Amino acid sequence: MSILNTLSLTSYGPVIPVIVIQRLEDAVPLAQALVAGGVRVLEVTLRTACALQAMEAIARAVPEAIVGAGTLRTVEDVRAARNAGCQFGVSPGFTAEIAAACIEQGLPLLPGVSTASEVMQANAAGYSFLKLFPAVAVGGIHLLKALSGPFPDVAFCPTGGITLETAPQFLSLPNVKVCGGSWLTPQDAVDAGDWDRITRLAAEAAAIRR
């Protein structure tokens, strides 16, 4: 995987789950359930105290999974994610500092954008595959269609507010290669240890036509 290009992640399926892990003991069985449903690329967000430990546990125990760290906001986040065994990183926005740290650490980055100016900044830094976040809130499908005109060479992973029902609409756009979604790991299912439900949701997501 190229340092500046995470586009190869899209070859593993149409949806990247956005995962918030509250309890460390849920990390491995949750990842196993997703992989069993055909979802291998996993974005674990840095939003909880056990997130880094969860990433490390998944990377060690579920080799079929391609583990990425979400919510990279600082250089320290990047280093910690790499040390935890992550294979890619995702940031909610774009900064030159985050980009430089990812290059230094050899961590492929999917940077977040929400405006045309941010697309230009990320594109100028060498990134042509970007996360549109928060996708629905900033214009969703209408914005993606509008961005396709001035940026025909840029592909997107819209994330934020997308559901199983709306994902096919996003994925039908020529500049959308994959989308991010939190619906694959509902908190009530995780709390209950209902891994069969997680596997079913993953299988539904993996079967979405692009």
Short mmCIF file of N, CA and C in Angstrom, two decimals, residues 45-209:
data_model
loop_
_atom_site.label_atom_id
_atom_site.label_comp_id
_atom_site.label_asym_id
_atom_site.label_seq_id
_atom_site.Cartn_x
_atom_site.Cartn_y
_atom_site.Cartn_z
N THR A 45 -11.75 3.64 15.93
CA THR A 45 -11.56 5.05 16.24
C THR A 45 -10.85 5.25 17.57
N LEU A 46 -10.08 6.33 17.61
CA LEU A 46 -9.37 6.70 18.84
C LEU A 46 -10.28 7.55 19.73
N ARG A 47 -11.44 7.02 20.06
CA ARG A 47 -12.41 7.80 20.85
C ARG A 47 -12.60 7.25 22.25
N THR A 48 -11.93 6.15 22.56
CA THR A 48 -12.09 5.54 23.89
C THR A 48 -10.72 5.25 24.50
N ALA A 49 -10.73 5.05 25.81
CA ALA A 49 -9.48 4.83 26.53
C ALA A 49 -8.77 3.55 26.10
N CYS A 50 -9.54 2.57 25.65
CA CYS A 50 -8.94 1.27 25.31
C CYS A 50 -8.70 1.10 23.82
N ALA A 51 -8.88 2.17 23.05
CA ALA A 51 -8.82 2.05 21.58
C ALA A 51 -7.48 1.48 21.09
N LEU A 52 -6.38 2.02 21.57
CA LEU A 52 -5.08 1.55 21.09
C LEU A 52 -4.83 0.09 21.47
N GLN A 53 -5.22 -0.28 22.68
CA GLN A 53 -5.09 -1.67 23.09
C GLN A 53 -5.96 -2.57 22.23
N ALA A 54 -7.14 -2.08 21.87
CA ALA A 54 -8.05 -2.84 21.02
C ALA A 54 -7.43 -3.06 19.63
N MET A 55 -6.85 -2.01 19.07
CA MET A 55 -6.19 -2.13 17.77
C MET A 55 -5.07 -3.17 17.82
N GLU A 56 -4.27 -3.09 18.86
CA GLU A 56 -3.15 -4.01 19.02
C GLU A 56 -3.64 -5.45 19.15
N ALA A 57 -4.72 -5.63 19.93
CA ALA A 57 -5.27 -6.98 20.12
C ALA A 57 -5.80 -7.56 18.82
N ILE A 58 -6.50 -6.73 18.05
CA ILE A 58 -7.05 -7.20 16.78
C ILE A 58 -5.93 -7.54 15.80
N ALA A 59 -4.94 -6.64 15.71
CA ALA A 59 -3.83 -6.86 14.78
C ALA A 59 -3.09 -8.16 15.11
N ARG A 60 -3.02 -8.50 16.38
CA ARG A 60 -2.30 -9.69 16.81
C ARG A 60 -3.14 -10.96 16.64
N ALA A 61 -4.43 -10.88 16.99
CA ALA A 61 -5.26 -12.08 17.07
C ALA A 61 -6.09 -12.35 15.82
N VAL A 62 -6.28 -11.35 14.98
CA VAL A 62 -7.11 -11.53 13.77
C VAL A 62 -6.30 -11.11 12.55
N PRO A 63 -5.39 -11.96 12.11
CA PRO A 63 -4.50 -11.57 11.01
C PRO A 63 -5.22 -11.31 9.70
N GLU A 64 -6.45 -11.83 9.54
CA GLU A 64 -7.20 -11.58 8.31
C GLU A 64 -7.69 -10.13 8.22
N ALA A 65 -7.76 -9.46 9.37
CA ALA A 65 -8.25 -8.09 9.42
C ALA A 65 -7.15 -7.11 9.00
N ILE A 66 -7.57 -6.05 8.32
CA ILE A 66 -6.68 -4.94 7.98
C ILE A 66 -7.08 -3.80 8.88
N VAL A 67 -6.30 -3.57 9.92
CA VAL A 67 -6.69 -2.66 11.00
C VAL A 67 -6.18 -1.25 10.75
N GLY A 68 -7.09 -0.30 10.84
CA GLY A 68 -6.73 1.10 10.70
C GLY A 68 -7.16 1.89 11.92
N ALA A 69 -6.47 2.98 12.16
CA ALA A 69 -6.80 3.86 13.29
C ALA A 69 -7.56 5.07 12.79
N GLY A 70 -8.74 5.26 13.34
CA GLY A 70 -9.53 6.43 12.99
C GLY A 70 -9.34 7.55 13.99
N THR A 71 -9.78 8.73 13.61
CA THR A 71 -9.72 9.92 14.47
C THR A 71 -8.29 10.32 14.80
N LEU A 72 -7.39 10.20 13.83
CA LEU A 72 -6.03 10.71 14.03
C LEU A 72 -6.07 12.23 14.02
N ARG A 73 -5.67 12.83 15.13
CA ARG A 73 -5.73 14.30 15.24
C ARG A 73 -4.38 14.94 15.54
N THR A 74 -3.45 14.14 16.04
CA THR A 74 -2.14 14.67 16.42
C THR A 74 -1.03 13.76 15.90
N VAL A 75 0.18 14.30 15.91
CA VAL A 75 1.34 13.50 15.53
C VAL A 75 1.50 12.33 16.49
N GLU A 76 1.19 12.56 17.76
CA GLU A 76 1.28 11.49 18.75
C GLU A 76 0.29 10.37 18.44
N ASP A 77 -0.89 10.73 17.95
CA ASP A 77 -1.87 9.72 17.54
C ASP A 77 -1.30 8.83 16.44
N VAL A 78 -0.64 9.44 15.49
CA VAL A 78 -0.08 8.69 14.37
C VAL A 78 0.97 7.70 14.86
N ARG A 79 1.86 8.15 15.71
CA ARG A 79 2.91 7.27 16.21
C ARG A 79 2.33 6.13 17.04
N ALA A 80 1.35 6.47 17.86
CA ALA A 80 0.73 5.43 18.69
C ALA A 80 0.01 4.40 17.85
N ALA A 81 -0.65 4.84 16.80
CA ALA A 81 -1.37 3.92 15.91
C ALA A 81 -0.40 2.98 15.22
N ARG A 82 0.70 3.51 14.76
CA ARG A 82 1.70 2.68 14.09
C ARG A 82 2.28 1.66 15.07
N ASN A 83 2.56 2.10 16.28
CA ASN A 83 3.11 1.20 17.29
C ASN A 83 2.12 0.11 17.68
N ALA A 84 0.83 0.40 17.52
CA ALA A 84 -0.20 -0.58 17.86
C ALA A 84 -0.39 -1.62 16.76
N GLY A 85 0.30 -1.43 15.64
CA GLY A 85 0.20 -2.40 14.55
C GLY A 85 -0.78 -2.05 13.47
N CYS A 86 -1.25 -0.81 13.46
CA CYS A 86 -2.22 -0.41 12.44
C CYS A 86 -1.57 -0.36 11.06
N GLN A 87 -2.36 -0.66 10.04
CA GLN A 87 -1.87 -0.69 8.67
C GLN A 87 -2.26 0.53 7.86
N PHE A 88 -3.16 1.35 8.40
CA PHE A 88 -3.51 2.61 7.76
C PHE A 88 -4.13 3.53 8.81
N GLY A 89 -4.25 4.80 8.47
CA GLY A 89 -4.85 5.77 9.39
C GLY A 89 -5.91 6.58 8.69
N VAL A 90 -6.84 7.10 9.47
CA VAL A 90 -7.92 7.94 8.95
C VAL A 90 -8.01 9.18 9.84
N SER A 91 -8.07 10.35 9.24
CA SER A 91 -8.19 11.58 10.02
C SER A 91 -9.50 12.28 9.67
N PRO A 92 -10.12 12.97 10.65
CA PRO A 92 -11.38 13.67 10.37
C PRO A 92 -11.20 14.89 9.48
N GLY A 93 -10.00 15.43 9.47
CA GLY A 93 -9.67 16.57 8.62
C GLY A 93 -8.28 16.39 8.06
N PHE A 94 -7.74 17.43 7.44
CA PHE A 94 -6.41 17.34 6.84
C PHE A 94 -5.51 18.43 7.40
N THR A 95 -4.30 18.02 7.84
CA THR A 95 -3.26 18.98 8.20
C THR A 95 -1.94 18.47 7.64
N ALA A 96 -1.06 19.40 7.34
CA ALA A 96 0.25 19.03 6.82
C ALA A 96 1.04 18.25 7.86
N GLU A 97 0.81 18.56 9.14
CA GLU A 97 1.54 17.88 10.21
C GLU A 97 1.16 16.41 10.29
N ILE A 98 -0.13 16.13 10.18
CA ILE A 98 -0.58 14.73 10.20
C ILE A 98 -0.03 13.99 8.99
N ALA A 99 -0.10 14.62 7.84
CA ALA A 99 0.40 13.99 6.61
C ALA A 99 1.88 13.67 6.74
N ALA A 100 2.66 14.62 7.24
CA ALA A 100 4.10 14.41 7.39
C ALA A 100 4.39 13.29 8.38
N ALA A 101 3.65 13.25 9.47
CA ALA A 101 3.86 12.21 10.47
C ALA A 101 3.54 10.83 9.91
N CYS A 102 2.50 10.74 9.10
CA CYS A 102 2.14 9.46 8.50
C CYS A 102 3.22 8.99 7.52
N ILE A 103 3.77 9.93 6.76
CA ILE A 103 4.85 9.57 5.85
C ILE A 103 6.07 9.10 6.65
N GLU A 104 6.38 9.83 7.71
CA GLU A 104 7.53 9.47 8.55
C GLU A 104 7.36 8.07 9.15
N GLN A 105 6.14 7.75 9.55
CA GLN A 105 5.86 6.47 10.20
C GLN A 105 5.54 5.35 9.20
N GLY A 106 5.45 5.69 7.93
CA GLY A 106 5.10 4.68 6.93
C GLY A 106 3.66 4.21 7.08
N LEU A 107 2.78 5.12 7.48
CA LEU A 107 1.38 4.78 7.71
C LEU A 107 0.52 5.41 6.61
N PRO A 108 -0.05 4.63 5.70
CA PRO A 108 -0.93 5.18 4.67
C PRO A 108 -2.09 5.93 5.31
N LEU A 109 -2.42 7.08 4.77
CA LEU A 109 -3.44 7.95 5.37
C LEU A 109 -4.61 8.18 4.44
N LEU A 110 -5.81 8.11 5.01
CA LEU A 110 -7.04 8.52 4.34
C LEU A 110 -7.49 9.80 5.05
N PRO A 111 -7.16 10.96 4.50
CA PRO A 111 -7.45 12.21 5.18
C PRO A 111 -8.88 12.69 4.93
N GLY A 112 -9.44 13.34 5.94
CA GLY A 112 -10.80 13.84 5.83
C GLY A 112 -10.86 15.24 5.25
N VAL A 113 -11.93 15.50 4.48
CA VAL A 113 -12.19 16.81 3.91
C VAL A 113 -13.69 17.06 3.95
N SER A 114 -14.07 18.33 3.88
CA SER A 114 -15.50 18.63 3.80
C SER A 114 -15.80 19.80 2.87
N THR A 115 -14.76 20.40 2.29
CA THR A 115 -14.94 21.53 1.38
C THR A 115 -14.02 21.40 0.19
N ALA A 116 -14.30 22.18 -0.84
CA ALA A 116 -13.46 22.18 -2.03
C ALA A 116 -12.04 22.66 -1.71
N SER A 117 -11.93 23.64 -0.82
CA SER A 117 -10.60 24.14 -0.44
C SER A 117 -9.78 23.04 0.22
N GLU A 118 -10.42 22.24 1.08
CA GLU A 118 -9.70 21.16 1.75
C GLU A 118 -9.31 20.06 0.76
N VAL A 119 -10.17 19.81 -0.22
CA VAL A 119 -9.81 18.85 -1.27
C VAL A 119 -8.56 19.34 -2.00
N MET A 120 -8.51 20.62 -2.31
CA MET A 120 -7.35 21.17 -3.01
C MET A 120 -6.09 21.04 -2.17
N GLN A 121 -6.19 21.31 -0.87
CA GLN A 121 -5.03 21.21 0.01
C GLN A 121 -4.51 19.78 0.08
N ALA A 122 -5.41 18.83 0.27
CA ALA A 122 -5.01 17.43 0.36
C ALA A 122 -4.48 16.93 -0.98
N ASN A 123 -5.13 17.33 -2.05
CA ASN A 123 -4.71 16.92 -3.39
C ASN A 123 -3.32 17.46 -3.71
N ALA A 124 -3.07 18.71 -3.32
CA ALA A 124 -1.76 19.31 -3.56
C ALA A 124 -0.65 18.59 -2.78
N ALA A 125 -1.03 17.95 -1.67
CA ALA A 125 -0.06 17.22 -0.86
C ALA A 125 0.14 15.79 -1.35
N GLY A 126 -0.58 15.42 -2.42
CA GLY A 126 -0.38 14.11 -3.02
C GLY A 126 -1.48 13.10 -2.77
N TYR A 127 -2.57 13.53 -2.15
CA TYR A 127 -3.66 12.61 -1.82
C TYR A 127 -4.80 12.73 -2.83
N SER A 128 -5.15 11.60 -3.44
CA SER A 128 -6.23 11.60 -4.43
C SER A 128 -7.39 10.72 -4.00
N PHE A 129 -7.29 10.10 -2.82
CA PHE A 129 -8.38 9.33 -2.23
C PHE A 129 -8.65 9.91 -0.86
N LEU A 130 -9.84 10.50 -0.68
CA LEU A 130 -10.14 11.29 0.50
C LEU A 130 -11.42 10.83 1.18
N LYS A 131 -11.48 11.05 2.45
CA LYS A 131 -12.69 10.78 3.23
C LYS A 131 -13.53 12.06 3.26
N LEU A 132 -14.79 11.98 2.82
CA LEU A 132 -15.69 13.12 2.95
C LEU A 132 -16.40 12.98 4.29
N PHE A 133 -16.17 13.93 5.19
CA PHE A 133 -16.71 13.83 6.55
C PHE A 133 -17.08 15.21 7.09
N PRO A 134 -18.21 15.31 7.80
CA PRO A 134 -19.29 14.33 7.95
C PRO A 134 -20.19 14.36 6.71
N ALA A 135 -20.21 13.28 5.98
CA ALA A 135 -20.74 13.25 4.61
C ALA A 135 -22.14 13.82 4.47
N VAL A 136 -23.08 13.26 5.19
CA VAL A 136 -24.48 13.69 5.03
C VAL A 136 -24.65 15.13 5.50
N ALA A 137 -24.02 15.48 6.59
CA ALA A 137 -24.17 16.82 7.16
C ALA A 137 -23.65 17.92 6.25
N VAL A 138 -22.61 17.62 5.45
CA VAL A 138 -22.03 18.67 4.61
C VAL A 138 -22.56 18.67 3.18
N GLY A 139 -23.52 17.81 2.90
CA GLY A 139 -24.13 17.85 1.57
C GLY A 139 -24.28 16.52 0.88
N GLY A 140 -23.62 15.50 1.40
CA GLY A 140 -23.83 14.14 0.92
C GLY A 140 -23.68 13.96 -0.59
N ILE A 141 -24.65 13.30 -1.17
CA ILE A 141 -24.62 12.97 -2.59
C ILE A 141 -24.54 14.22 -3.46
N HIS A 142 -25.27 15.27 -3.08
CA HIS A 142 -25.26 16.51 -3.87
C HIS A 142 -23.85 17.12 -3.90
N LEU A 143 -23.17 17.11 -2.76
CA LEU A 143 -21.82 17.66 -2.72
C LEU A 143 -20.86 16.81 -3.53
N LEU A 144 -20.97 15.50 -3.41
CA LEU A 144 -20.08 14.61 -4.16
C LEU A 144 -20.26 14.79 -5.67
N LYS A 145 -21.50 14.96 -6.10
CA LYS A 145 -21.73 15.21 -7.52
C LYS A 145 -21.11 16.53 -7.95
N ALA A 146 -21.23 17.53 -7.09
CA ALA A 146 -20.66 18.84 -7.42
C ALA A 146 -19.13 18.80 -7.47
N LEU A 147 -18.53 18.04 -6.57
CA LEU A 147 -17.07 17.95 -6.52
C LEU A 147 -16.49 17.18 -7.70
N SER A 148 -17.30 16.34 -8.31
CA SER A 148 -16.78 15.52 -9.42
C SER A 148 -16.39 16.36 -10.62
N GLY A 149 -16.99 17.55 -10.76
CA GLY A 149 -16.66 18.42 -11.88
C GLY A 149 -15.24 18.96 -11.81
N PRO A 150 -14.92 19.73 -10.77
CA PRO A 150 -13.57 20.30 -10.69
C PRO A 150 -12.49 19.30 -10.26
N PHE A 151 -12.91 18.15 -9.70
CA PHE A 151 -11.94 17.17 -9.21
C PHE A 151 -12.21 15.78 -9.81
N PRO A 152 -12.10 15.65 -11.12
CA PRO A 152 -12.42 14.36 -11.76
C PRO A 152 -11.44 13.25 -11.40
N ASP A 153 -10.27 13.64 -10.87
CA ASP A 153 -9.23 12.67 -10.54
C ASP A 153 -9.20 12.31 -9.06
N VAL A 154 -10.19 12.77 -8.30
CA VAL A 154 -10.22 12.52 -6.86
C VAL A 154 -11.36 11.55 -6.52
N ALA A 155 -11.05 10.55 -5.72
CA ALA A 155 -12.05 9.57 -5.27
C ALA A 155 -12.33 9.79 -3.79
N PHE A 156 -13.51 9.37 -3.36
CA PHE A 156 -13.94 9.66 -2.00
C PHE A 156 -14.45 8.41 -1.27
N CYS A 157 -14.30 8.48 0.06
CA CYS A 157 -14.93 7.54 0.98
C CYS A 157 -15.83 8.37 1.88
N PRO A 158 -17.11 8.56 1.52
CA PRO A 158 -17.99 9.33 2.37
C PRO A 158 -18.28 8.59 3.68
N THR A 159 -18.23 9.31 4.78
CA THR A 159 -18.44 8.74 6.10
C THR A 159 -19.21 9.73 6.96
N GLY A 160 -20.18 9.23 7.69
CA GLY A 160 -20.95 10.10 8.58
C GLY A 160 -22.39 10.22 8.14
N GLY A 161 -23.27 9.49 8.82
CA GLY A 161 -24.70 9.55 8.53
C GLY A 161 -25.17 8.59 7.46
N ILE A 162 -24.30 7.73 6.97
CA ILE A 162 -24.67 6.77 5.92
C ILE A 162 -25.24 5.51 6.55
N THR A 163 -26.26 4.93 5.92
CA THR A 163 -26.91 3.72 6.42
C THR A 163 -26.87 2.62 5.37
N LEU A 164 -27.31 1.45 5.77
CA LEU A 164 -27.39 0.33 4.82
C LEU A 164 -28.28 0.70 3.64
N GLU A 165 -29.34 1.47 3.92
CA GLU A 165 -30.30 1.85 2.87
C GLU A 165 -29.74 2.89 1.92
N THR A 166 -28.93 3.82 2.44
CA THR A 166 -28.42 4.91 1.59
C THR A 166 -27.05 4.61 0.98
N ALA A 167 -26.35 3.63 1.53
CA ALA A 167 -25.01 3.31 1.02
C ALA A 167 -25.00 3.03 -0.49
N PRO A 168 -25.96 2.25 -1.03
CA PRO A 168 -25.93 2.01 -2.49
C PRO A 168 -26.03 3.28 -3.31
N GLN A 169 -26.75 4.29 -2.81
CA GLN A 169 -26.87 5.55 -3.54
C GLN A 169 -25.52 6.26 -3.62
N PHE A 170 -24.78 6.24 -2.52
CA PHE A 170 -23.45 6.84 -2.52
C PHE A 170 -22.51 6.05 -3.43
N LEU A 171 -22.56 4.74 -3.30
CA LEU A 171 -21.64 3.89 -4.05
C LEU A 171 -21.91 3.89 -5.55
N SER A 172 -23.09 4.36 -5.95
CA SER A 172 -23.40 4.44 -7.38
C SER A 172 -22.70 5.61 -8.06
N LEU A 173 -22.17 6.54 -7.26
CA LEU A 173 -21.48 7.70 -7.82
C LEU A 173 -20.10 7.28 -8.32
N PRO A 174 -19.68 7.77 -9.48
CA PRO A 174 -18.38 7.35 -10.03
C PRO A 174 -17.18 7.76 -9.19
N ASN A 175 -17.31 8.81 -8.38
CA ASN A 175 -16.17 9.24 -7.57
C ASN A 175 -16.20 8.69 -6.15
N VAL A 176 -17.10 7.75 -5.88
CA VAL A 176 -17.15 7.08 -4.58
C VAL A 176 -16.72 5.63 -4.75
N LYS A 177 -15.66 5.25 -4.07
CA LYS A 177 -15.11 3.90 -4.20
C LYS A 177 -15.51 2.98 -3.05
N VAL A 178 -15.80 3.57 -1.91
CA VAL A 178 -16.17 2.82 -0.71
C VAL A 178 -16.79 3.83 0.24
N CYS A 179 -17.58 3.37 1.19
CA CYS A 179 -18.12 4.30 2.17
C CYS A 179 -17.89 3.77 3.58
N GLY A 180 -17.85 4.68 4.52
CA GLY A 180 -17.68 4.30 5.92
C GLY A 180 -19.02 4.26 6.62
N GLY A 181 -19.14 3.33 7.56
CA GLY A 181 -20.43 3.23 8.25
C GLY A 181 -20.30 2.67 9.65
N SER A 182 -21.08 3.21 10.56
CA SER A 182 -21.09 2.73 11.94
C SER A 182 -22.23 1.75 12.19
N TRP A 183 -23.11 1.56 11.18
CA TRP A 183 -24.27 0.70 11.41
C TRP A 183 -23.89 -0.78 11.51
N LEU A 184 -22.69 -1.15 11.10
CA LEU A 184 -22.29 -2.55 11.16
C LEU A 184 -22.04 -3.02 12.58
N THR A 185 -21.78 -2.08 13.50
CA THR A 185 -21.45 -2.46 14.88
C THR A 185 -22.33 -1.71 15.87
N PRO A 186 -23.66 -1.94 15.85
CA PRO A 186 -24.54 -1.25 16.80
C PRO A 186 -24.15 -1.56 18.24
N GLN A 187 -24.18 -0.53 19.07
CA GLN A 187 -23.69 -0.69 20.44
C GLN A 187 -24.46 -1.72 21.23
N ASP A 188 -25.77 -1.83 20.99
CA ASP A 188 -26.55 -2.81 21.76
C ASP A 188 -26.13 -4.24 21.42
N ALA A 189 -25.77 -4.48 20.17
CA ALA A 189 -25.32 -5.81 19.77
C ALA A 189 -23.95 -6.12 20.38
N VAL A 190 -23.08 -5.12 20.39
CA VAL A 190 -21.75 -5.31 20.97
C VAL A 190 -21.87 -5.55 22.48
N ASP A 191 -22.70 -4.74 23.14
CA ASP A 191 -22.87 -4.89 24.59
C ASP A 191 -23.40 -6.27 24.96
N ALA A 192 -24.26 -6.80 24.09
CA ALA A 192 -24.86 -8.11 24.35
C ALA A 192 -23.99 -9.27 23.88
N GLY A 193 -22.89 -8.95 23.20
CA GLY A 193 -22.05 -10.01 22.65
C GLY A 193 -22.75 -10.78 21.55
N ASP A 194 -23.64 -10.11 20.83
CA ASP A 194 -24.40 -10.76 19.76
C ASP A 194 -23.57 -10.72 18.48
N TRP A 195 -22.55 -11.56 18.45
CA TRP A 195 -21.61 -11.55 17.33
C TRP A 195 -22.25 -12.09 16.06
N ASP A 196 -23.25 -12.96 16.19
CA ASP A 196 -23.95 -13.45 15.00
C ASP A 196 -24.65 -12.31 14.28
N ARG A 197 -25.22 -11.39 15.04
CA ARG A 197 -25.88 -10.23 14.43
C ARG A 197 -24.86 -9.36 13.70
N ILE A 198 -23.69 -9.16 14.33
CA ILE A 198 -22.63 -8.37 13.69
C ILE A 198 -22.21 -9.02 12.38
N THR A 199 -22.09 -10.35 12.38
CA THR A 199 -21.70 -11.06 11.17
C THR A 199 -22.76 -10.90 10.08
N ARG A 200 -24.03 -10.95 10.46
CA ARG A 200 -25.10 -10.75 9.47
C ARG A 200 -25.05 -9.35 8.88
N LEU A 201 -24.85 -8.35 9.73
CA LEU A 201 -24.77 -6.97 9.26
C LEU A 201 -23.57 -6.79 8.33
N ALA A 202 -22.46 -7.44 8.67
CA ALA A 202 -21.26 -7.35 7.83
C ALA A 202 -21.52 -7.99 6.47
N ALA A 203 -22.19 -9.14 6.47
CA ALA A 203 -22.49 -9.83 5.23
C ALA A 203 -23.41 -8.99 4.33
N GLU A 204 -24.39 -8.31 4.94
CA GLU A 204 -25.26 -7.42 4.18
C GLU A 204 -24.46 -6.29 3.55
N ALA A 205 -23.53 -5.72 4.33
CA ALA A 205 -22.72 -4.61 3.82
C ALA A 205 -21.79 -5.08 2.71
N ALA A 206 -21.20 -6.25 2.90
CA ALA A 206 -20.27 -6.77 1.91
C ALA A 206 -20.95 -7.08 0.58
N ALA A 207 -22.26 -7.32 0.64
CA ALA A 207 -23.00 -7.70 -0.56
C ALA A 207 -23.57 -6.50 -1.33
N ILE A 208 -23.37 -5.29 -0.80
CA ILE A 208 -23.88 -4.11 -1.50
C ILE A 208 -23.19 -3.97 -2.85
N ARG A 209 -23.98 -3.78 -3.87
CA ARG A 209 -23.42 -3.62 -5.22
C ARG A 209 -22.88 -2.22 -5.41
#
